[in-house]
PDB file of C-alpha atoms and ligand atoms in Angstrom:
ATOM      1  CA  UNK A   1    -219.894 -78.474 -10.244  1.00 57.00           C
ATOM      2  CA  UNK A   2    -222.026 -79.416  -7.199  1.00 62.00           C
ATOM      3  CA  UNK A   3    -225.484 -77.918  -6.882  1.00 76.00           C
ATOM      4  CA  UNK A   4    -226.035 -77.180  -3.217  1.00 87.00           C
ATOM      5  CA  UNK A   5    -229.430 -75.485  -3.693  1.00 85.00           C
ATOM      6  CA  UNK A   6    -228.505 -72.128  -2.201  1.00 96.00           C
ATOM      7  CA  UNK A   7    -229.869 -69.923  -4.976  1.00 95.00           C
ATOM      8  CA  UNK A   8    -231.710 -66.951  -3.508  1.00 94.00           C
ATOM      9  CA  UNK A   9    -230.594 -67.613   0.084  1.00 98.00           C
ATOM     10  CA  UNK A  10    -228.872 -64.788   1.940  1.00 98.00           C
ATOM     11  CA  UNK A  11    -225.630 -65.288   3.837  1.00 98.00           C
ATOM     12  CA  UNK A  12    -224.025 -62.946   6.354  1.00 99.00           C
ATOM     13  CA  UNK A  13    -220.296 -63.527   6.762  1.00 98.00           C
ATOM     14  CA  UNK A  14    -218.113 -61.732   9.287  1.00 98.00           C
ATOM     15  CA  UNK A  15    -214.361 -61.426   8.755  1.00 98.00           C
ATOM     16  CA  UNK A  16    -215.212 -61.702   5.080  1.00 98.00           C
ATOM     17  CA  UNK A  17    -212.524 -59.617   3.413  1.00 98.00           C
ATOM     18  CA  UNK A  18    -209.675 -62.129   3.509  1.00 97.00           C
ATOM     19  CA  UNK A  19    -208.636 -65.726   3.949  1.00 97.00           C
ATOM     20  CA  UNK A  20    -211.215 -68.268   5.045  1.00 98.00           C
ATOM     21  CA  UNK A  21    -214.083 -65.750   5.322  1.00 98.00           C
ATOM     22  CA  UNK A  22    -213.606 -64.492   1.764  1.00 98.00           C
ATOM     23  CA  UNK A  23    -213.188 -68.080   0.533  1.00 98.00           C
ATOM     24  CA  UNK A  24    -216.553 -69.025   2.064  1.00 98.00           C
ATOM     25  CA  UNK A  25    -218.157 -65.898   0.578  1.00 98.00           C
ATOM     26  CA  UNK A  26    -216.937 -66.840  -2.916  1.00 98.00           C
ATOM     27  CA  UNK A  27    -218.046 -70.440  -2.526  1.00 98.00           C
ATOM     28  CA  UNK A  28    -221.563 -69.452  -1.374  1.00 98.00           C
ATOM     29  CA  UNK A  29    -221.864 -66.915  -4.206  1.00 98.00           C
ATOM     30  CA  UNK A  30    -220.895 -69.686  -6.653  1.00 96.00           C
ATOM     31  CA  UNK A  31    -223.916 -71.578  -5.337  1.00 96.00           C
ATOM     32  CA  UNK A  32    -226.187 -68.566  -5.893  1.00 96.00           C
ATOM     33  CA  UNK A  33    -226.370 -67.065  -2.392  1.00 98.00           C
ATOM     34  CA  UNK A  34    -226.654 -63.293  -1.879  1.00 98.00           C
ATOM     35  CA  UNK A  35    -224.161 -61.875   0.586  1.00 98.00           C
ATOM     36  CA  UNK A  36    -223.673 -59.355   3.357  1.00 98.00           C
ATOM     37  CA  UNK A  37    -219.909 -59.110   3.881  1.00 98.00           C
ATOM     38  CA  UNK A  38    -218.568 -57.638   7.123  1.00 98.00           C
ATOM     39  CA  UNK A  39    -214.982 -56.652   7.955  1.00 98.00           C
ATOM     40  CA  UNK A  40    -213.096 -53.643   9.294  1.00 98.00           C
ATOM     41  CA  UNK A  41    -211.739 -52.110   6.088  1.00 98.00           C
ATOM     42  CA  UNK A  42    -213.994 -50.598   3.428  1.00 98.00           C
ATOM     43  CA  UNK A  43    -211.350 -50.732   0.704  1.00 98.00           C
ATOM     44  CA  UNK A  44    -210.852 -54.491   1.171  1.00 98.00           C
ATOM     45  CA  UNK A  45    -214.588 -55.150   1.308  1.00 98.00           C
ATOM     46  CA  UNK A  46    -215.183 -53.208  -1.910  1.00 98.00           C
ATOM     47  CA  UNK A  47    -212.454 -55.222  -3.643  1.00 98.00           C
ATOM     48  CA  UNK A  48    -214.033 -58.487  -2.466  1.00 98.00           C
ATOM     49  CA  UNK A  49    -217.475 -57.403  -3.553  1.00 98.00           C
ATOM     50  CA  UNK A  50    -216.148 -56.470  -7.025  1.00 98.00           C
ATOM     51  CA  UNK A  51    -214.390 -59.821  -7.405  1.00 98.00           C
ATOM     52  CA  UNK A  52    -217.519 -61.766  -6.443  1.00 98.00           C
ATOM     53  CA  UNK A  53    -219.811 -59.736  -8.707  1.00 98.00           C
ATOM     54  CA  UNK A  54    -217.478 -60.294 -11.643  1.00 97.00           C
ATOM     55  CA  UNK A  55    -218.144 -64.041 -11.583  1.00 94.00           C
ATOM     56  CA  UNK A  56    -221.614 -64.392 -10.075  1.00 96.00           C
ATOM     57  CA  UNK A  57    -225.144 -63.160 -10.635  1.00 96.00           C
ATOM     58  CA  UNK A  58    -225.860 -62.451  -6.955  1.00 97.00           C
ATOM     59  CA  UNK A  59    -226.400 -59.381  -4.772  1.00 98.00           C
ATOM     60  CA  UNK A  60    -223.606 -58.276  -2.441  1.00 98.00           C
ATOM     61  CA  UNK A  61    -223.785 -55.672   0.329  1.00 98.00           C
ATOM     62  CA  UNK A  62    -220.944 -54.639   2.616  1.00 98.00           C
ATOM     63  CA  UNK A  63    -220.788 -53.385   6.194  1.00 98.00           C
ATOM     64  CA  UNK A  64    -217.653 -51.916   7.733  1.00 98.00           C
ATOM     65  CA  UNK A  65    -217.280 -52.855  11.375  1.00 98.00           C
ATOM     66  CA  UNK A  66    -215.385 -54.667  14.070  1.00 98.00           C
ATOM     67  CA  UNK A  67    -217.084 -57.758  15.522  1.00 98.00           C
ATOM     68  CA  UNK A  68    -215.886 -56.628  18.967  1.00 98.00           C
ATOM     69  CA  UNK A  69    -218.443 -53.821  18.654  1.00 98.00           C
ATOM     70  CA  UNK A  70    -221.557 -55.037  20.475  1.00 97.00           C
ATOM     71  CA  UNK A  71    -223.864 -52.943  18.240  1.00 98.00           C
ATOM     72  CA  UNK A  72    -222.646 -54.490  14.977  1.00 98.00           C
ATOM     73  CA  UNK A  73    -225.306 -57.254  14.787  1.00 98.00           C
ATOM     74  CA  UNK A  74    -228.030 -54.582  15.055  1.00 98.00           C
ATOM     75  CA  UNK A  75    -226.484 -52.630  12.153  1.00 98.00           C
ATOM     76  CA  UNK A  76    -226.178 -55.823  10.107  1.00 98.00           C
ATOM     77  CA  UNK A  77    -229.783 -56.712  10.887  1.00 98.00           C
ATOM     78  CA  UNK A  78    -231.096 -53.404   9.546  1.00 98.00           C
ATOM     79  CA  UNK A  79    -229.123 -53.850   6.284  1.00 98.00           C
ATOM     80  CA  UNK A  80    -230.435 -57.397   5.932  1.00 98.00           C
ATOM     81  CA  UNK A  81    -234.040 -56.230   6.484  1.00 98.00           C
ATOM     82  CA  UNK A  82    -233.700 -53.344   4.023  1.00 98.00           C
ATOM     83  CA  UNK A  83    -231.798 -55.120   1.257  1.00 98.00           C
ATOM     84  CA  UNK A  84    -232.631 -58.828   1.533  1.00 97.00           C
ATOM     85  CA  UNK A  85    -235.515 -59.151   3.991  1.00 94.00           C
ATOM     86  CA  UNK A  86    -234.053 -62.223   5.657  1.00 96.00           C
ATOM     87  CA  UNK A  87    -230.781 -63.853   6.696  1.00 98.00           C
ATOM     88  CA  UNK A  88    -230.715 -67.608   6.064  1.00 98.00           C
ATOM     89  CA  UNK A  89    -227.043 -68.319   6.692  1.00 98.00           C
ATOM     90  CA  UNK A  90    -224.798 -66.843   9.369  1.00 99.00           C
ATOM     91  CA  UNK A  91    -221.046 -67.464   9.259  1.00 99.00           C
ATOM     92  CA  UNK A  92    -219.264 -66.241  12.387  1.00 99.00           C
ATOM     93  CA  UNK A  93    -215.606 -65.697  11.577  1.00 98.00           C
ATOM     94  CA  UNK A  94    -212.922 -63.149  12.515  1.00 97.00           C
ATOM     95  CA  UNK A  95    -209.189 -62.917  12.987  1.00 93.00           C
ATOM     96  CA  UNK A  96    -207.564 -64.949  15.744  1.00 94.00           C
ATOM     97  CA  UNK A  97    -206.290 -63.523  19.055  1.00 96.00           C
ATOM     98  CA  UNK A  98    -202.687 -62.864  20.094  1.00 93.00           C
ATOM     99  CA  UNK A  99    -200.082 -65.522  20.836  1.00 91.00           C
ATOM    100  CA  UNK A 100    -198.282 -65.842  24.174  1.00 96.00           C
ATOM    101  CA  UNK A 101    -198.284 -67.398  27.625  1.00 97.00           C
ATOM    102  CA  UNK A 102    -201.347 -66.892  29.836  1.00 98.00           C
ATOM    103  CA  UNK A 103    -198.990 -65.383  32.428  1.00 98.00           C
ATOM    104  CA  UNK A 104    -198.214 -62.469  30.153  1.00 98.00           C
ATOM    105  CA  UNK A 105    -201.622 -61.499  28.772  1.00 98.00           C
ATOM    106  CA  UNK A 106    -203.166 -58.562  30.635  1.00 98.00           C
ATOM    107  CA  UNK A 107    -206.898 -58.490  31.336  1.00 98.00           C
ATOM    108  CA  UNK A 108    -207.437 -56.176  28.343  1.00 98.00           C
ATOM    109  CA  UNK A 109    -206.068 -58.816  25.955  1.00 98.00           C
ATOM    110  CA  UNK A 110    -208.267 -61.527  27.471  1.00 98.00           C
ATOM    111  CA  UNK A 111    -211.325 -59.330  27.126  1.00 98.00           C
ATOM    112  CA  UNK A 112    -210.491 -58.456  23.508  1.00 98.00           C
ATOM    113  CA  UNK A 113    -210.148 -62.144  22.682  1.00 98.00           C
ATOM    114  CA  UNK A 114    -213.437 -62.809  24.469  1.00 98.00           C
ATOM    115  CA  UNK A 115    -215.350 -60.168  22.510  1.00 98.00           C
ATOM    116  CA  UNK A 116    -213.716 -60.956  19.166  1.00 98.00           C
ATOM    117  CA  UNK A 117    -213.711 -64.735  19.257  1.00 98.00           C
ATOM    118  CA  UNK A 118    -216.469 -65.714  21.666  1.00 98.00           C
ATOM    119  CA  UNK A 119    -219.069 -63.076  22.451  1.00 98.00           C
ATOM    120  CA  UNK A 120    -219.394 -61.844  18.837  1.00 98.00           C
ATOM    121  CA  UNK A 121    -220.585 -65.361  17.923  1.00 98.00           C
ATOM    122  CA  UNK A 122    -223.190 -65.310  20.698  1.00 98.00           C
ATOM    123  CA  UNK A 123    -224.281 -61.774  19.846  1.00 98.00           C
ATOM    124  CA  UNK A 124    -224.719 -62.314  16.074  1.00 98.00           C
ATOM    125  CA  UNK A 125    -226.451 -65.640  16.654  1.00 99.00           C
ATOM    126  CA  UNK A 126    -228.908 -64.122  19.149  1.00 98.00           C
ATOM    127  CA  UNK A 127    -229.793 -61.437  16.625  1.00 98.00           C
ATOM    128  CA  UNK A 128    -230.409 -63.695  13.624  1.00 98.00           C
ATOM    129  CA  UNK A 129    -231.656 -67.018  15.077  1.00 98.00           C
ATOM    130  CA  UNK A 130    -235.200 -65.758  15.918  1.00 98.00           C
ATOM    131  CA  UNK A 131    -235.972 -64.956  12.247  1.00 98.00           C
ATOM    132  CA  UNK A 132    -234.486 -68.295  11.142  1.00 98.00           C
ATOM    133  CA  UNK A 133    -236.841 -69.984  13.629  1.00 98.00           C
ATOM    134  CA  UNK A 134    -239.827 -68.192  12.079  1.00 98.00           C
ATOM    135  CA  UNK A 135    -238.805 -69.426   8.605  1.00 98.00           C
ATOM    136  CA  UNK A 136    -238.033 -72.941   9.807  1.00 98.00           C
ATOM    137  CA  UNK A 137    -234.723 -72.894   7.975  1.00 98.00           C
ATOM    138  CA  UNK A 138    -231.298 -71.667   8.966  1.00 98.00           C
ATOM    139  CA  UNK A 139    -227.596 -72.420   8.988  1.00 98.00           C
ATOM    140  CA  UNK A 140    -225.145 -71.145  11.571  1.00 99.00           C
ATOM    141  CA  UNK A 141    -221.456 -71.865  11.067  1.00 99.00           C
ATOM    142  CA  UNK A 142    -218.734 -70.851  13.492  1.00 98.00           C
ATOM    143  CA  UNK A 143    -215.145 -70.869  12.278  1.00 98.00           C
ATOM    144  CA  UNK A 144    -212.766 -71.599  15.142  1.00 98.00           C
ATOM    145  CA  UNK A 145    -209.606 -73.717  15.294  1.00 98.00           C
ATOM    146  CA  UNK A 146    -208.351 -77.250  15.891  1.00 97.00           C
ATOM    147  CA  UNK A 147    -206.916 -75.699  19.087  1.00 96.00           C
ATOM    148  CA  UNK A 148    -210.415 -76.068  20.548  1.00 97.00           C
ATOM    149  CA  UNK A 149    -209.620 -79.769  20.775  1.00 97.00           C
ATOM    150  CA  UNK A 150    -205.853 -79.732  21.198  1.00 97.00           C
ATOM    151  CA  UNK A 151    -204.737 -76.561  22.998  1.00 97.00           C
ATOM    152  CA  UNK A 152    -201.137 -75.350  23.070  1.00 96.00           C
ATOM    153  CA  UNK A 153    -199.589 -72.993  25.652  1.00 97.00           C
ATOM    154  CA  UNK A 154    -198.745 -70.202  23.188  1.00 94.00           C
ATOM    155  CA  UNK A 155    -202.257 -70.247  21.724  1.00 96.00           C
ATOM    156  CA  UNK A 156    -204.044 -70.250  25.077  1.00 98.00           C
ATOM    157  CA  UNK A 157    -206.286 -67.315  24.160  1.00 98.00           C
ATOM    158  CA  UNK A 158    -207.448 -68.938  20.957  1.00 98.00           C
ATOM    159  CA  UNK A 159    -207.860 -72.396  22.529  1.00 98.00           C
ATOM    160  CA  UNK A 160    -209.935 -71.053  25.427  1.00 98.00           C
ATOM    161  CA  UNK A 161    -212.312 -68.985  23.294  1.00 98.00           C
ATOM    162  CA  UNK A 162    -212.696 -71.678  20.620  1.00 98.00           C
ATOM    163  CA  UNK A 163    -213.597 -74.378  23.153  1.00 98.00           C
ATOM    164  CA  UNK A 164    -216.240 -71.981  24.477  1.00 98.00           C
ATOM    165  CA  UNK A 165    -217.660 -71.536  20.977  1.00 98.00           C
ATOM    166  CA  UNK A 166    -217.832 -75.333  20.491  1.00 98.00           C
ATOM    167  CA  UNK A 167    -219.782 -75.659  23.754  1.00 98.00           C
ATOM    168  CA  UNK A 168    -222.075 -72.759  22.817  1.00 98.00           C
ATOM    169  CA  UNK A 169    -222.720 -74.268  19.360  1.00 98.00           C
ATOM    170  CA  UNK A 170    -223.510 -77.696  20.733  1.00 98.00           C
ATOM    171  CA  UNK A 171    -225.862 -76.247  23.366  1.00 98.00           C
ATOM    172  CA  UNK A 172    -227.878 -74.149  20.958  1.00 98.00           C
ATOM    173  CA  UNK A 173    -227.901 -76.769  18.182  1.00 98.00           C
ATOM    174  CA  UNK A 174    -230.234 -78.863  20.340  1.00 98.00           C
ATOM    175  CA  UNK A 175    -232.568 -75.922  20.960  1.00 98.00           C
ATOM    176  CA  UNK A 176    -232.676 -74.900  17.285  1.00 98.00           C
ATOM    177  CA  UNK A 177    -232.807 -78.335  15.595  1.00 98.00           C
ATOM    178  CA  UNK A 178    -236.635 -78.603  15.696  1.00 98.00           C
ATOM    179  CA  UNK A 179    -236.794 -75.394  13.629  1.00 98.00           C
ATOM    180  CA  UNK A 180    -234.735 -76.671  10.697  1.00 98.00           C
ATOM    181  CA  UNK A 181    -231.684 -74.754  11.866  1.00 98.00           C
ATOM    182  CA  UNK A 182    -228.307 -76.456  12.004  1.00 98.00           C
ATOM    183  CA  UNK A 183    -225.415 -75.087  14.043  1.00 99.00           C
ATOM    184  CA  UNK A 184    -221.895 -76.327  13.382  1.00 98.00           C
ATOM    185  CA  UNK A 185    -218.387 -75.306  14.284  1.00 98.00           C
ATOM    186  CA  UNK A 186    -215.709 -75.906  11.684  1.00 98.00           C
ATOM    187  CA  UNK A 187    -212.174 -76.042  13.037  1.00 98.00           C
ATOM    188  CA  UNK A 188    -209.276 -75.394  10.664  1.00 97.00           C
ATOM    189  CA  UNK A 189    -205.849 -76.875  11.407  1.00 95.00           C
ATOM    190  CA  UNK A 190    -203.810 -75.181   8.695  1.00 94.00           C
ATOM    191  CA  UNK A 191    -205.363 -73.310   5.788  1.00 97.00           C
ATOM    192  CA  UNK A 192    -203.007 -71.349   3.558  1.00 92.00           C
ATOM    193  CA  UNK A 193    -204.100 -67.785   4.317  1.00 95.00           C
ATOM    194  CA  UNK A 194    -202.289 -64.537   5.171  1.00 89.00           C
ATOM    195  CA  UNK A 195    -202.775 -65.251   8.871  1.00 83.00           C
ATOM    196  CA  UNK A 196    -201.154 -68.671   8.601  1.00 89.00           C
ATOM    197  CA  UNK A 197    -198.157 -67.203   6.775  1.00 88.00           C
ATOM    198  CA  UNK A 198    -197.815 -64.597   9.514  1.00 86.00           C
ATOM    199  CA  UNK A 199    -197.885 -67.249  12.257  1.00 80.00           C
ATOM    200  CA  UNK A 200    -195.302 -69.382  10.460  1.00 89.00           C
ATOM    201  CA  UNK A 201    -193.039 -66.320  10.108  1.00 91.00           C
ATOM    202  CA  UNK A 202    -193.277 -65.668  13.867  1.00 89.00           C
ATOM    203  CA  UNK A 203    -192.364 -69.298  14.722  1.00 87.00           C
ATOM    204  CA  UNK A 204    -189.519 -69.281  12.175  1.00 92.00           C
ATOM    205  CA  UNK A 205    -188.053 -66.145  13.748  1.00 93.00           C
ATOM    206  CA  UNK A 206    -188.363 -67.656  17.222  1.00 90.00           C
ATOM    207  CA  UNK A 207    -186.677 -70.919  16.214  1.00 93.00           C
ATOM    208  CA  UNK A 208    -184.109 -69.004  14.097  1.00 94.00           C
ATOM    209  CA  UNK A 209    -184.811 -71.012  10.941  1.00 94.00           C
ATOM    210  CA  UNK A 210    -185.967 -69.741   7.567  1.00 94.00           C
ATOM    211  CA  UNK A 211    -189.603 -69.469   6.542  1.00 90.00           C
ATOM    212  CA  UNK A 212    -189.557 -72.356   4.025  1.00 89.00           C
ATOM    213  CA  UNK A 213    -188.020 -74.730   6.586  1.00 91.00           C
ATOM    214  CA  UNK A 214    -190.604 -73.745   9.179  1.00 91.00           C
ATOM    215  CA  UNK A 215    -193.403 -74.235   6.659  1.00 88.00           C
ATOM    216  CA  UNK A 216    -192.097 -77.742   5.861  1.00 90.00           C
ATOM    217  CA  UNK A 217    -191.829 -78.549   9.578  1.00 90.00           C
ATOM    218  CA  UNK A 218    -195.468 -77.532  10.124  1.00 88.00           C
ATOM    219  CA  UNK A 219    -196.722 -79.538   7.180  1.00 94.00           C
ATOM    220  CA  UNK A 220    -194.880 -82.644   8.449  1.00 94.00           C
ATOM    221  CA  UNK A 221    -197.261 -82.805  11.411  1.00 91.00           C
ATOM    222  CA  UNK A 222    -200.308 -83.044   9.108  1.00 96.00           C
ATOM    223  CA  UNK A 223    -201.023 -86.670   8.068  1.00 96.00           C
ATOM    224  CA  UNK A 224    -202.421 -85.574   4.696  1.00 96.00           C
ATOM    225  CA  UNK A 225    -199.027 -83.906   4.148  1.00 94.00           C
ATOM    226  CA  UNK A 226    -200.078 -80.355   3.248  1.00 93.00           C
ATOM    227  CA  UNK A 227    -202.096 -77.382   4.374  1.00 94.00           C
ATOM    228  CA  UNK A 228    -205.648 -77.028   3.083  1.00 97.00           C
ATOM    229  CA  UNK A 229    -206.322 -74.607   0.286  1.00 95.00           C
ATOM    230  CA  UNK A 230    -208.862 -71.907   1.100  1.00 97.00           C
ATOM    231  CA  UNK A 231    -211.158 -73.386  -1.558  1.00 97.00           C
ATOM    232  CA  UNK A 232    -211.234 -76.900  -0.129  1.00 97.00           C
ATOM    233  CA  UNK A 233    -211.871 -75.595   3.381  1.00 98.00           C
ATOM    234  CA  UNK A 234    -214.690 -73.386   2.050  1.00 98.00           C
ATOM    235  CA  UNK A 235    -216.144 -76.401   0.249  1.00 97.00           C
ATOM    236  CA  UNK A 236    -216.533 -78.273   3.567  1.00 98.00           C
ATOM    237  CA  UNK A 237    -218.400 -75.285   5.009  1.00 98.00           C
ATOM    238  CA  UNK A 238    -220.569 -74.953   1.885  1.00 98.00           C
ATOM    239  CA  UNK A 239    -221.558 -78.613   2.115  1.00 98.00           C
ATOM    240  CA  UNK A 240    -222.662 -78.177   5.754  1.00 98.00           C
ATOM    241  CA  UNK A 241    -224.696 -75.125   4.736  1.00 98.00           C
ATOM    242  CA  UNK A 242    -226.282 -76.836   1.735  1.00 97.00           C
ATOM    243  CA  UNK A 243    -229.488 -78.876   1.612  1.00 94.00           C
ATOM    244  CA  UNK A 244    -227.275 -81.952   1.427  1.00 95.00           C
ATOM    245  CA  UNK A 245    -225.812 -81.160   4.834  1.00 97.00           C
ATOM    246  CA  UNK A 246    -229.163 -80.838   6.586  1.00 97.00           C
ATOM    247  CA  UNK A 247    -228.740 -83.866   8.873  1.00 98.00           C
ATOM    248  CA  UNK A 248    -225.495 -82.527  10.359  1.00 98.00           C
ATOM    249  CA  UNK A 249    -225.776 -80.368  13.448  1.00 98.00           C
ATOM    250  CA  UNK A 250    -223.941 -79.799  16.727  1.00 98.00           C
ATOM    251  CA  UNK A 251    -220.620 -80.784  15.190  1.00 98.00           C
ATOM    252  CA  UNK A 252    -217.203 -79.442  15.983  1.00 98.00           C
ATOM    253  CA  UNK A 253    -215.709 -80.643  12.751  1.00 98.00           C
ATOM    254  CA  UNK A 254    -211.931 -80.816  12.530  1.00 98.00           C
ATOM    255  CA  UNK A 255    -211.244 -79.912   8.901  1.00 98.00           C
ATOM    256  CA  UNK A 256    -207.534 -80.337   9.526  1.00 97.00           C
ATOM    257  CA  UNK A 257    -206.094 -83.064   7.284  1.00 97.00           C
ATOM    258  CA  UNK A 258    -205.832 -85.396  10.302  1.00 97.00           C
ATOM    259  CA  UNK A 259    -203.769 -82.972  12.420  1.00 96.00           C
ATOM    260  CA  UNK A 260    -205.643 -83.513  15.699  1.00 97.00           C
ATOM    261  CA  UNK A 261    -205.028 -86.926  17.210  1.00 94.00           C
ATOM    262  CA  UNK A 262    -207.920 -87.415  19.652  1.00 89.00           C
ATOM    263  CA  UNK A 263    -210.844 -89.595  18.560  1.00 87.00           C
ATOM    264  CA  UNK A 264    -213.584 -87.343  19.976  1.00 82.00           C
TER     265      UNK A 264
HETATM  266  P1  NAD B 301    -207.184 -63.883   8.068  1.00 64.45           P
HETATM  267  O1  NAD B 301    -206.420 -63.028   9.001  1.00 64.45           O
HETATM  268  O2  NAD B 301    -206.612 -64.231   6.739  1.00 64.45           O
HETATM  269  O3  NAD B 301    -208.639 -63.262   7.821  1.00 64.45           O
HETATM  270  C1  NAD B 301    -209.418 -62.808   8.885  1.00 64.45           C
HETATM  271  C2  NAD B 301    -210.544 -61.935   8.369  1.00 64.45           C
HETATM  272  O4  NAD B 301    -211.271 -61.422   9.477  1.00 64.45           O
HETATM  273  C3  NAD B 301    -210.064 -60.719   7.602  1.00 64.45           C
HETATM  274  O5  NAD B 301    -211.038 -60.392   6.643  1.00 64.45           O
HETATM  275  C4  NAD B 301    -209.996 -59.637   8.678  1.00 64.45           C
HETATM  276  O6  NAD B 301    -210.080 -58.350   8.150  1.00 64.45           O
HETATM  277  C5  NAD B 301    -211.234 -59.995   9.473  1.00 64.45           C
HETATM  278  N1  NAD B 301    -211.215 -59.574  10.858  1.00 64.45           N
HETATM  279  C6  NAD B 301    -210.229 -59.785  11.750  1.00 64.45           C
HETATM  280  N2  NAD B 301    -210.594 -59.294  12.952  1.00 64.45           N
HETATM  281  C7  NAD B 301    -211.830 -58.757  12.804  1.00 64.45           C
HETATM  282  C8  NAD B 301    -212.713 -58.085  13.669  1.00 64.45           C
HETATM  283  N3  NAD B 301    -212.389 -57.864  14.944  1.00 64.45           N
HETATM  284  N4  NAD B 301    -213.893 -57.651  13.176  1.00 64.45           N
HETATM  285  C9  NAD B 301    -214.225 -57.865  11.884  1.00 64.45           C
HETATM  286  N5  NAD B 301    -213.425 -58.498  11.001  1.00 64.45           N
HETATM  287  C10 NAD B 301    -212.232 -58.930  11.458  1.00 64.45           C
HETATM  288  O7  NAD B 301    -207.505 -65.212   8.907  1.00 64.45           O
HETATM  289  P2  NAD B 301    -207.849 -66.673   8.393  1.00 64.45           P
HETATM  290  O8  NAD B 301    -206.605 -67.448   8.258  1.00 64.45           O
HETATM  291  O9  NAD B 301    -208.801 -66.604   7.280  1.00 64.45           O
HETATM  292  O10 NAD B 301    -208.561 -67.265   9.705  1.00 64.45           O
HETATM  293  C11 NAD B 301    -209.918 -67.092   9.983  1.00 64.45           C
HETATM  294  C12 NAD B 301    -210.181 -67.682  11.379  1.00 64.45           C
HETATM  295  O11 NAD B 301    -209.797 -69.060  11.404  1.00 64.45           O
HETATM  296  C13 NAD B 301    -209.357 -66.969  12.463  1.00 64.45           C
HETATM  297  O12 NAD B 301    -210.130 -66.875  13.616  1.00 64.45           O
HETATM  298  C14 NAD B 301    -208.206 -67.910  12.680  1.00 64.45           C
HETATM  299  O13 NAD B 301    -207.675 -67.815  13.980  1.00 64.45           O
HETATM  300  C15 NAD B 301    -208.879 -69.253  12.461  1.00 64.45           C
HETATM  301  N6  NAD B 301    -207.891 -70.268  12.107  1.00 64.45           N
HETATM  302  C16 NAD B 301    -207.223 -70.190  10.930  1.00 64.45           C
HETATM  303  C17 NAD B 301    -206.279 -71.148  10.641  1.00 64.45           C
HETATM  304  C18 NAD B 301    -205.516 -71.121   9.350  1.00 64.45           C
HETATM  305  O14 NAD B 301    -204.721 -72.021   9.133  1.00 64.45           O
HETATM  306  N7  NAD B 301    -205.719 -70.154   8.476  1.00 64.45           N
HETATM  307  C19 NAD B 301    -206.021 -72.186  11.541  1.00 64.45           C
HETATM  308  C20 NAD B 301    -206.718 -72.240  12.721  1.00 64.45           C
HETATM  309  C21 NAD B 301    -207.662 -71.266  13.001  1.00 64.45           C
END
């Protein structure tokens, strides 16, 4: 079992009730970090909190909210101050935006994608980076997508917002590096979560083939030959957050089993 020296640190994770977000929460709790979990459904958050507390001697708080809400970072900040005093680790994560051609998305859909997948990252980071600077230690992780590097027409909303997050991360990583704060974007290709299953079902329906066939077809494009498990993706993130990852900043790391083909 690796020791990543996170005992007593506090991590705030958005989109924490399912999939990748919950996987990261569990992994950080395994390393001793206290948690503030944020998602939209109280019932799901309570279940997650229970599961984590069953296996780990850490403190877990929850906050119900949508990251599109511009006041959410302020609410999270007051919980952090009251319950933990400080936030050491910020993981910006949320569900992905809709599929479809850019010609068909109305302005409302573009703006929703912007607030959910781009501006929420800026807003949470602005709220928590100043205290990290004062403590000379911090970790900011943004979960995006391999689409940031290799866009596709149907995923234009995701690709556009994710590339923006990579640029934002790189820009601020330079400003924050002298304060012991690293900022990295981790880009999944395929991680076996509920969202992935849903996307595969949509493509299967469109191509009129069954789910298993579609799944196999998707996996064939990944050189490693399979999707990532939630745990192995979360382990990459936990390493970046750990003391051992302290020299890594400004990355847009494709944790995608070799899916993306470009060298940069
Ligand atoms: P998921 O749908 O399984 O989980 C998303 C989590 O975020 C859930 O807890 C959900 O309740 C929460 N959430 C969604 N919208 C929110 C909002 N507006 N405010 C607060 N919480 C919100 O998704 P996942 O597969 O874990 O993916 C996480 C991120 O990684 C997504 O942005 C997704 O697009 C991206 N991604 C995932 C994959 C993959 O293979 N799973 C691949 C590429 C990119």
